[in-house]
Coordinates of C-alpha atoms and ligand atoms in Angstrom, one line a residue:
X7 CA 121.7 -47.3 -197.7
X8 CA 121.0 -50.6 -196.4
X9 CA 123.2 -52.1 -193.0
X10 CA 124.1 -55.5 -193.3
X11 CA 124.3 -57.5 -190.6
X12 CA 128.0 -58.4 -189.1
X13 CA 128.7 -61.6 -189.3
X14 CA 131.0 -61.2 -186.7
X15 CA 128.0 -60.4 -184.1
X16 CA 127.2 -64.0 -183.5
X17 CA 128.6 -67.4 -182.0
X18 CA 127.8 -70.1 -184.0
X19 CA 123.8 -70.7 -182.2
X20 CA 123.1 -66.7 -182.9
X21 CA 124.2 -67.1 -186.5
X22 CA 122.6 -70.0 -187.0
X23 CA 119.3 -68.2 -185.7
X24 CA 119.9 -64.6 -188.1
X25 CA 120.6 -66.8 -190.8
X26 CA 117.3 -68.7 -190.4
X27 CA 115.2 -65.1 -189.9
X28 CA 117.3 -63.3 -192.6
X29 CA 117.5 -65.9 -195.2
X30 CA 115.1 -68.9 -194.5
X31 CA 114.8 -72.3 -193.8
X32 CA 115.5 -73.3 -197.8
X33 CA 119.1 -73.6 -197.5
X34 CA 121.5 -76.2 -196.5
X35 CA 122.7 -74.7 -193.3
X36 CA 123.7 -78.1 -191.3
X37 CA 126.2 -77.7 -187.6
X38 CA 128.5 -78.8 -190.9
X39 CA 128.0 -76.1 -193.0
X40 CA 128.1 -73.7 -189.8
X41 CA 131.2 -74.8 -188.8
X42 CA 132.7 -74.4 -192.2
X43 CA 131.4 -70.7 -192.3
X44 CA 133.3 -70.0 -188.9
X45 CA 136.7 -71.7 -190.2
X46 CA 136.7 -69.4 -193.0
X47 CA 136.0 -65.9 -191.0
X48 CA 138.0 -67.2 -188.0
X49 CA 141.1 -69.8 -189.3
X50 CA 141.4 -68.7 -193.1
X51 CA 140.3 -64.8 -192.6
X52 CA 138.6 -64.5 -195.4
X53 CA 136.2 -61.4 -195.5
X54 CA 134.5 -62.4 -199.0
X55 CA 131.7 -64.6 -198.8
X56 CA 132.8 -65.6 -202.7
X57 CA 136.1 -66.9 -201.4
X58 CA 134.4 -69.1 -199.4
X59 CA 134.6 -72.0 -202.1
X60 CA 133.4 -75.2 -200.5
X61 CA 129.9 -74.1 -199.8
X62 CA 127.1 -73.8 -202.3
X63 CA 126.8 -70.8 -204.5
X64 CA 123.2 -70.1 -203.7
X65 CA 124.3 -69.8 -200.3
X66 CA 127.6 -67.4 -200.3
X67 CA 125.3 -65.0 -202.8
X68 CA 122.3 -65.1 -200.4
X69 CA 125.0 -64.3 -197.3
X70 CA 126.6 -62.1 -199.4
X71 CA 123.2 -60.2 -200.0
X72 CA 122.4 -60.0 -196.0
X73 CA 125.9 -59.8 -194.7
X74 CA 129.2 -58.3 -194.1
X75 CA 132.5 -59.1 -192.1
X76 CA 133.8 -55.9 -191.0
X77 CA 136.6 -55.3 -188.6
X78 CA 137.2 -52.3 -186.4
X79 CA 139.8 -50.0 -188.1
X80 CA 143.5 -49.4 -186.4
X81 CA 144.0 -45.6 -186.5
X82 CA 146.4 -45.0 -184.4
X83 CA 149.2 -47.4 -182.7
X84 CA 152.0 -46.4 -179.9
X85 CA 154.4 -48.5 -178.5
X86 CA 155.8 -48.5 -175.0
X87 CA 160.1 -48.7 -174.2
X88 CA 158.7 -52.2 -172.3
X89 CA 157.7 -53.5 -175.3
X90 CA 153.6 -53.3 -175.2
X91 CA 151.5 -51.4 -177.3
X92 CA 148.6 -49.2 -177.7
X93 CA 145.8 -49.6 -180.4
X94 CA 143.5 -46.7 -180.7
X95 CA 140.4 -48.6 -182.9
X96 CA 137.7 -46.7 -184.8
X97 CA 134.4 -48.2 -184.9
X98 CA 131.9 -48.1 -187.3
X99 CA 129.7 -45.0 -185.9
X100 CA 132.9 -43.4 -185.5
X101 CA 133.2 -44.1 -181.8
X102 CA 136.9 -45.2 -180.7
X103 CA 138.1 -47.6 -178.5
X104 CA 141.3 -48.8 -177.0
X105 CA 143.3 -52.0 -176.6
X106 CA 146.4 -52.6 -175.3
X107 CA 148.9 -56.0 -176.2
X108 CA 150.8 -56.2 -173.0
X109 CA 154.6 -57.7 -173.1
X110 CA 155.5 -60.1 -170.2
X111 CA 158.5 -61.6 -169.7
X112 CA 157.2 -65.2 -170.8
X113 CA 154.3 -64.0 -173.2
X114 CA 151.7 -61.6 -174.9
X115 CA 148.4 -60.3 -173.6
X116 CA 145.8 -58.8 -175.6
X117 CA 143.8 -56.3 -173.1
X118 CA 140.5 -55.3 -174.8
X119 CA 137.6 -52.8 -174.0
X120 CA 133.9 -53.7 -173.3
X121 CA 132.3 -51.0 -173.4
X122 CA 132.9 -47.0 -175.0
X123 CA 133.6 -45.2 -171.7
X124 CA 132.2 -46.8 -168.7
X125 CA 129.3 -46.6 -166.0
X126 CA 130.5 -47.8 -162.5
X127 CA 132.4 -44.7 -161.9
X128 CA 136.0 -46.1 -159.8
X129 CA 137.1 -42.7 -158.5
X130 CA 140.5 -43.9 -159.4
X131 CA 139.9 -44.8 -163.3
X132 CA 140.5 -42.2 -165.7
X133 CA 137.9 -44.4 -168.0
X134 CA 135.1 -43.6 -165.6
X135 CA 135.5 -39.9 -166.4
X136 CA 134.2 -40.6 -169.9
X137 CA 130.5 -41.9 -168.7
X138 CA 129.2 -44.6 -170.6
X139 CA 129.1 -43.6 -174.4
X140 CA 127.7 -47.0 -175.2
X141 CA 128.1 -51.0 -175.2
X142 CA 130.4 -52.4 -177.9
X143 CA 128.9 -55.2 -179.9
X144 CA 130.2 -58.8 -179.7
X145 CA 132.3 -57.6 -183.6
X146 CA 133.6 -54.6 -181.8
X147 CA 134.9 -56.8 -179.0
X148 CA 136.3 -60.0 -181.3
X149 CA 137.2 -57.2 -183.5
X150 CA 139.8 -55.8 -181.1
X151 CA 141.2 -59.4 -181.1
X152 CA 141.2 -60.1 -185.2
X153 CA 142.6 -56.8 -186.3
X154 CA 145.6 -57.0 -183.8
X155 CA 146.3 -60.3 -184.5
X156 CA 146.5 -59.3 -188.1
X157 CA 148.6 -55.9 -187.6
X158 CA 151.2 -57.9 -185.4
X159 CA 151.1 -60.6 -188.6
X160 CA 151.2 -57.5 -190.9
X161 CA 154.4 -56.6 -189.1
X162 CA 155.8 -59.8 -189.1
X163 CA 157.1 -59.5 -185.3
X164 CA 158.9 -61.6 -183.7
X165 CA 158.9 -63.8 -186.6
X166 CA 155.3 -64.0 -186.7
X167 CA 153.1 -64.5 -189.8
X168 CA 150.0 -65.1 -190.6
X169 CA 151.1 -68.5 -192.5
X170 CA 151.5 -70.2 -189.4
X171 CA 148.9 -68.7 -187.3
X172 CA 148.5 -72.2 -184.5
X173 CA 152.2 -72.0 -184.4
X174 CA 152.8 -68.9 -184.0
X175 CA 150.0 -66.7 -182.5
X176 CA 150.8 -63.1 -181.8
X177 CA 149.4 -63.5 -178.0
X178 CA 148.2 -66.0 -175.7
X179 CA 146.0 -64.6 -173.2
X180 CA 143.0 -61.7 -173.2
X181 CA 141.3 -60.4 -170.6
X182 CA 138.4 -58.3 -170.5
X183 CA 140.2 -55.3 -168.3
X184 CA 140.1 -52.2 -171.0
X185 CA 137.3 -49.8 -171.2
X186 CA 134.3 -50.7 -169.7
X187 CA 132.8 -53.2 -167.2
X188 CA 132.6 -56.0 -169.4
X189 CA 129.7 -57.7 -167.4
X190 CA 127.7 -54.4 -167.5
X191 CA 127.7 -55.5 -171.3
X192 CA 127.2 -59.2 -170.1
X193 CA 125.6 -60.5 -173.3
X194 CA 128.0 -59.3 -175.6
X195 CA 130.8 -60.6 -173.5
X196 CA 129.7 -63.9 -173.2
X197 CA 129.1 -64.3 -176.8
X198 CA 132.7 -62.6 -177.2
X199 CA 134.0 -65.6 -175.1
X200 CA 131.8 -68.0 -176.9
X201 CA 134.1 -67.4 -180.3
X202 CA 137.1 -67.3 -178.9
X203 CA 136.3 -70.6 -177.1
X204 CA 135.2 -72.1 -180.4
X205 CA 137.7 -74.3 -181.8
X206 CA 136.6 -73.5 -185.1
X207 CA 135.7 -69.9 -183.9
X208 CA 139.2 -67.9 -182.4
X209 CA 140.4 -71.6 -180.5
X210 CA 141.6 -69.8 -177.5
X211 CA 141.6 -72.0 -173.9
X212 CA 138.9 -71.0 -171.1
X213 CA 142.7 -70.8 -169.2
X214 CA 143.3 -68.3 -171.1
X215 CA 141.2 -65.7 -171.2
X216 CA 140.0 -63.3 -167.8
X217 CA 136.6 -61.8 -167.6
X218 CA 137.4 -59.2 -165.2
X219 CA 134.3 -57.2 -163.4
X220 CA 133.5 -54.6 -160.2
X221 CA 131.1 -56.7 -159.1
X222 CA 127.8 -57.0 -160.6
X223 CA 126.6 -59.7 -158.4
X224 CA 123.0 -60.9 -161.3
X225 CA 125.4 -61.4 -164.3
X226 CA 128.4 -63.1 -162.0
X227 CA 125.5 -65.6 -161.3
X228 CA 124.7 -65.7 -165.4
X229 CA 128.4 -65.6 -166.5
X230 CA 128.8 -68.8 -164.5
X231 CA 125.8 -70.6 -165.1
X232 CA 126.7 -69.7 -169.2
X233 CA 128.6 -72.1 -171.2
X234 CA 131.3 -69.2 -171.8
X235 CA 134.9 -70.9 -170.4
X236 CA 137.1 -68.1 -168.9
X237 CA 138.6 -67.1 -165.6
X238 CA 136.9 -64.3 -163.1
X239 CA 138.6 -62.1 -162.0
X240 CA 137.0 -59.7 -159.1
X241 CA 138.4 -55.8 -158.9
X242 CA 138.2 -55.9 -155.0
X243 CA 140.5 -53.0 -154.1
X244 CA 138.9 -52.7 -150.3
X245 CA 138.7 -54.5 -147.2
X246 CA 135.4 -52.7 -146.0
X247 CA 132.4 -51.5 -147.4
X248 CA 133.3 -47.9 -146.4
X249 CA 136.4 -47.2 -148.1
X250 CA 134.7 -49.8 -151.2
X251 CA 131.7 -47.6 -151.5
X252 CA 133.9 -44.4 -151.8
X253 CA 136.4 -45.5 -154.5
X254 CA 134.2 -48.1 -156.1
X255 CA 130.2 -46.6 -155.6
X256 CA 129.0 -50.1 -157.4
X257 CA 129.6 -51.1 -153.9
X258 CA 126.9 -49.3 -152.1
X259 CA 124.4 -51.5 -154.7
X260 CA 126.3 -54.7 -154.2
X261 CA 128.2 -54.8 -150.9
X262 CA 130.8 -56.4 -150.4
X263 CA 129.5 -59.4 -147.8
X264 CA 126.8 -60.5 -150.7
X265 CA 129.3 -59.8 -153.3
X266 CA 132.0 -62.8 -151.6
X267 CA 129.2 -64.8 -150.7
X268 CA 128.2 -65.1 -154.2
X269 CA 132.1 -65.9 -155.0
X270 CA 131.4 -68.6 -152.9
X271 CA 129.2 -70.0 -154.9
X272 CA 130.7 -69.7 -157.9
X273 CA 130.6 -73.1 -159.8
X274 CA 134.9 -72.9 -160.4
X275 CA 136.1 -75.9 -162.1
X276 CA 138.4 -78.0 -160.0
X277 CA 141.5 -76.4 -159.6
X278 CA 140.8 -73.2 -160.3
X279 CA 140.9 -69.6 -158.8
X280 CA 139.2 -66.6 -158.6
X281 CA 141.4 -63.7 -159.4
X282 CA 141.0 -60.7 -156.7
X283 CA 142.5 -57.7 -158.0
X284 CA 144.0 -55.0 -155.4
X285 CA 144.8 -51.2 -156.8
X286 CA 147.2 -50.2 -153.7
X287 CA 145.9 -46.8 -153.6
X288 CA 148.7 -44.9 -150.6
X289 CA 147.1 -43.8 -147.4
X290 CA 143.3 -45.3 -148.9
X291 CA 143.5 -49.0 -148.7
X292 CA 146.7 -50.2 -148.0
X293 CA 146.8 -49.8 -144.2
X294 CA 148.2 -52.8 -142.1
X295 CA 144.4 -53.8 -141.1
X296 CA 143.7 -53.6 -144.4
X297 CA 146.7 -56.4 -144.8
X298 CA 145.3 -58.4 -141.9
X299 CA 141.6 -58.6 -143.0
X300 CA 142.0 -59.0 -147.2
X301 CA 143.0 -63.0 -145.8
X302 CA 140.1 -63.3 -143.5
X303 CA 137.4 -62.0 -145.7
X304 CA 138.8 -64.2 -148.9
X305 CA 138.0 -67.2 -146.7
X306 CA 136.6 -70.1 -148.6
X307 CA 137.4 -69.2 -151.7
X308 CA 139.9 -69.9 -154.1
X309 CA 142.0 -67.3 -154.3
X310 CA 144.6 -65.6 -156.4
X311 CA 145.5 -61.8 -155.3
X312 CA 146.8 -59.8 -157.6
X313 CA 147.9 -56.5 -156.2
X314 CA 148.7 -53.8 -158.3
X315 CA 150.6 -50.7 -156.8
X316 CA 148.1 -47.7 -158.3
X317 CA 149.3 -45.8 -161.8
X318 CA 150.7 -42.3 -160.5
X319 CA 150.2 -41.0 -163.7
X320 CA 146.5 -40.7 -164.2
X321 CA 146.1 -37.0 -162.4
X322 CA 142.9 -38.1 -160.3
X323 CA 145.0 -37.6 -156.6
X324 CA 145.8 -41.3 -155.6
X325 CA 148.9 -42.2 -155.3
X326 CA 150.9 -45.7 -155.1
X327 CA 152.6 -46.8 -152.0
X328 CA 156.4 -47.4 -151.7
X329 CA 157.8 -50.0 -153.6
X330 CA 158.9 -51.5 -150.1
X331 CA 155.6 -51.1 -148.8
X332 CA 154.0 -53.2 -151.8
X333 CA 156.7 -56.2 -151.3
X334 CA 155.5 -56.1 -147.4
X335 CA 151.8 -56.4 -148.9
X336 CA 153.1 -59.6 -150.9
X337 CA 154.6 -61.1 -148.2
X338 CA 152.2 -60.8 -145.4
X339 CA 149.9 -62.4 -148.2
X340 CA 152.0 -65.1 -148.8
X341 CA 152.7 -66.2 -144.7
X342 CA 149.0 -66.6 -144.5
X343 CA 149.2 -69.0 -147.0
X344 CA 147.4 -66.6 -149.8
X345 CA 148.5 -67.0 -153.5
X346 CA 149.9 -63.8 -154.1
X347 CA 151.4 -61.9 -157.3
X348 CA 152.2 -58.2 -157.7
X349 CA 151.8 -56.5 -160.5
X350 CA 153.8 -53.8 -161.6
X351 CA 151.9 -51.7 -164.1
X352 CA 153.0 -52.1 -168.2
X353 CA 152.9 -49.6 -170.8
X354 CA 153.1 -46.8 -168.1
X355 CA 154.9 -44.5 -170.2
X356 CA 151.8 -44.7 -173.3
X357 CA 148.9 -44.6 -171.0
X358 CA 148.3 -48.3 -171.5
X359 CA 148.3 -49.2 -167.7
X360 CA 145.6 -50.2 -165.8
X361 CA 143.0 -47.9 -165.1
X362 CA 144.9 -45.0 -167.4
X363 CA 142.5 -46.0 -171.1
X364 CA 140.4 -43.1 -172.2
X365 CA 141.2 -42.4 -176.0
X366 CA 141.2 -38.6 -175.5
X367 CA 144.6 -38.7 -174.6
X368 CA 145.5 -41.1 -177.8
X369 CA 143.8 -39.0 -179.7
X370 CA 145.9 -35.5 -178.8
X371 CA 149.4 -37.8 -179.0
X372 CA 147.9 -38.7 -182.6
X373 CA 147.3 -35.0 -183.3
X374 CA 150.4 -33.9 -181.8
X375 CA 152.6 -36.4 -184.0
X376 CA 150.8 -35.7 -187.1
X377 CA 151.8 -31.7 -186.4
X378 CA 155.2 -32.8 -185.8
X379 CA 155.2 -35.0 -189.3
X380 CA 154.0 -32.0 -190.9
Ligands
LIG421 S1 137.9 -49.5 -163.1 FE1 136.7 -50.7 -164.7 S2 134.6 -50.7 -163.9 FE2 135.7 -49.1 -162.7 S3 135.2 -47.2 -163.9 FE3 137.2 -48.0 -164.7 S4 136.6 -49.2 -166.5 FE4 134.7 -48.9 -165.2

């Protein structure tokens, strides 16, 4: 059988581009007539190029002959007592990937994967035990986004339909945290955030969305220099290259000295900060020099910290420190003037917390309910 192409694979310059190869240069395919193609996939969600009724028939037919608009599939969905939930997503080889909407007190989060499994191989991430399967493409990744935001519609949450979608969108923020290291799929990604930036693509603010990444120092330097808008946010999680280079190996390629130098030059917009992410792993990285250096090496840039007291749950022998010890962390962080959040893990009790996606473990609960159902 023939494979179509996913429409969903490009940002408006790539479709532009497979359009041209596929179809030719004989049609009417004007910045206009691109921009109406995106408002119907993206605004109206219309997944029939006959629906699409305000462009020419010789062109929906010859799109329609070359290309689809597929989604990944929701198999499987489990929700947390704190309100977030769990999407286990089958892709079209039959690989499956997870996602997590996140409920904060103020807002919604939409955490989505990267990548099936994942290379880098963080001692402490329950992903990295999966290896890298293989890099989702840029409608695997979108994907995540659309078919969430049209289960939660589906559902009509919170009062939320589809009717109103600028009014009432099921979440605010994404960030690139889920399976995978999203930069290790760097060309994907940046389309990815390409779309969501697009006002007629998913209209989502550079503000709002968090490319998060170990640090691959080449494709920090290309994700800046891209036209992609979205934060950085830096999974630091050690204060010294011998404590990095055993939890994180990525480390012992990019160490840490060249990897904050090259946060240094990060071209940040004005005002802006680089999020640094710290996993307080007990006894590992959380030591009172570790408190007294994280300031020191962070020096000229702008920083946010975000520290994260580690998941107990994952079974891989790290452990979180006391809550008490955590607040101290904060604290200390704050007095030397450092911008300074703690994060308390969601979704623990589904898996959905940071560092705990790997869809084996959805995909027993799934078997284990439909037993029960049975
Ligand atoms: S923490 Fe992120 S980069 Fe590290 S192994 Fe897990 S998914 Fe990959």
């Amino acid at each position: 059988m023939e494979t179509k192409f996913n429409l969903l694979d490009y940002d408006q310059d790539g479709l532009k581009e497979v359009i041209k190869s596929v179809i030719g240069d004989s049609l009417d395919l004007t910045p206009y007539r691109l921009r109406q193609i995106f408002q119907w996939v993206y605004r109206r969600r219309v997944k029939d190029f006959s629906s699409m009724t305000d462009i020419s028939k010789k062109l929906r037919e010859a799109l329609a002959e070359s290309f689809e608009i597929t989604l990944p599939e929701i198999i499987f969905s489990q929700n947390s007592v704190d309100g977030s939930r769990k999407y286990l997503l089958k892709l079209k080889d039959g690989s499956e990937v997870e996602s997590v909407l996140i409920c904060q007190p103020t807002r919604f989060t939409l955490c989505v994967s990267s990548q099936v499994g994942c290379a880098i191989g963080c001692k402490f991430c329950r992903t990295a035990q999966m290896g890298l399967k293989r890099n989702l493409k840029v409608s695997e990744i979108i994907g995540q986004v659309m078919a969430v935001q049209e289960d939660v519609w589906s559902r009509g949450e919170r009062g939320i339909t589809f009717d109103d979608p600028e009014a009432q969108a099921p979440f605010q923020n994404i960030v690139f945290m889920g399976m995978g290291e999203p930069l290790h799929n760097k060309d994907s990604v940046i389309s990815t955030v390409k779309i969501l930036n697009d006002e007629h693509g998913l209209n989502f603010s550079g503000r709002k969305i968090t490319v998060s990444t170990s640090g691959l120092i080449p494709a920090i330097k290309e994700f800046g220099e891209s036209s992609a808008r979205a934060n950085l946010a830096i999974s630091l999680n050690a204060t010294t290259d011998e404590v990095r280079t055993e939890i994180m190996p990525i480390n012992k390629r990019w160490p840490l000295e060249d990897l904050l130098e090259t946060l240094r030059q990060f071209p940040l917009k004005a005002g802006r900060r680089i999020t640094f992410e710290y996993v307080l792993l007990a006894g590992v990285n959380d030591t009172d020099e570790d408190m007294k250096r994280l300031p020191v090496l962070l020096r000229g840039i702008p920083a946010k910290i975000n520290l994260i007291p580690y998941n107990s749950n994952s079974g891989l022998g790290y452990y979180p420190p006391e809550a008490e010890r955590v607040q101290i962390w904060q604290k200390t962080l704050l007095s030397k003037g450092m911008n300074s959040t703690i994060r308390w893990s969601k979704g623990m009790d589904i898996s959905a917390a940071c560092g705990q996606l790997a869809t084996e473990s959805m995909r027993a609960k799934k078997k284990l309910e439909q037993a029960l159902a049975a």
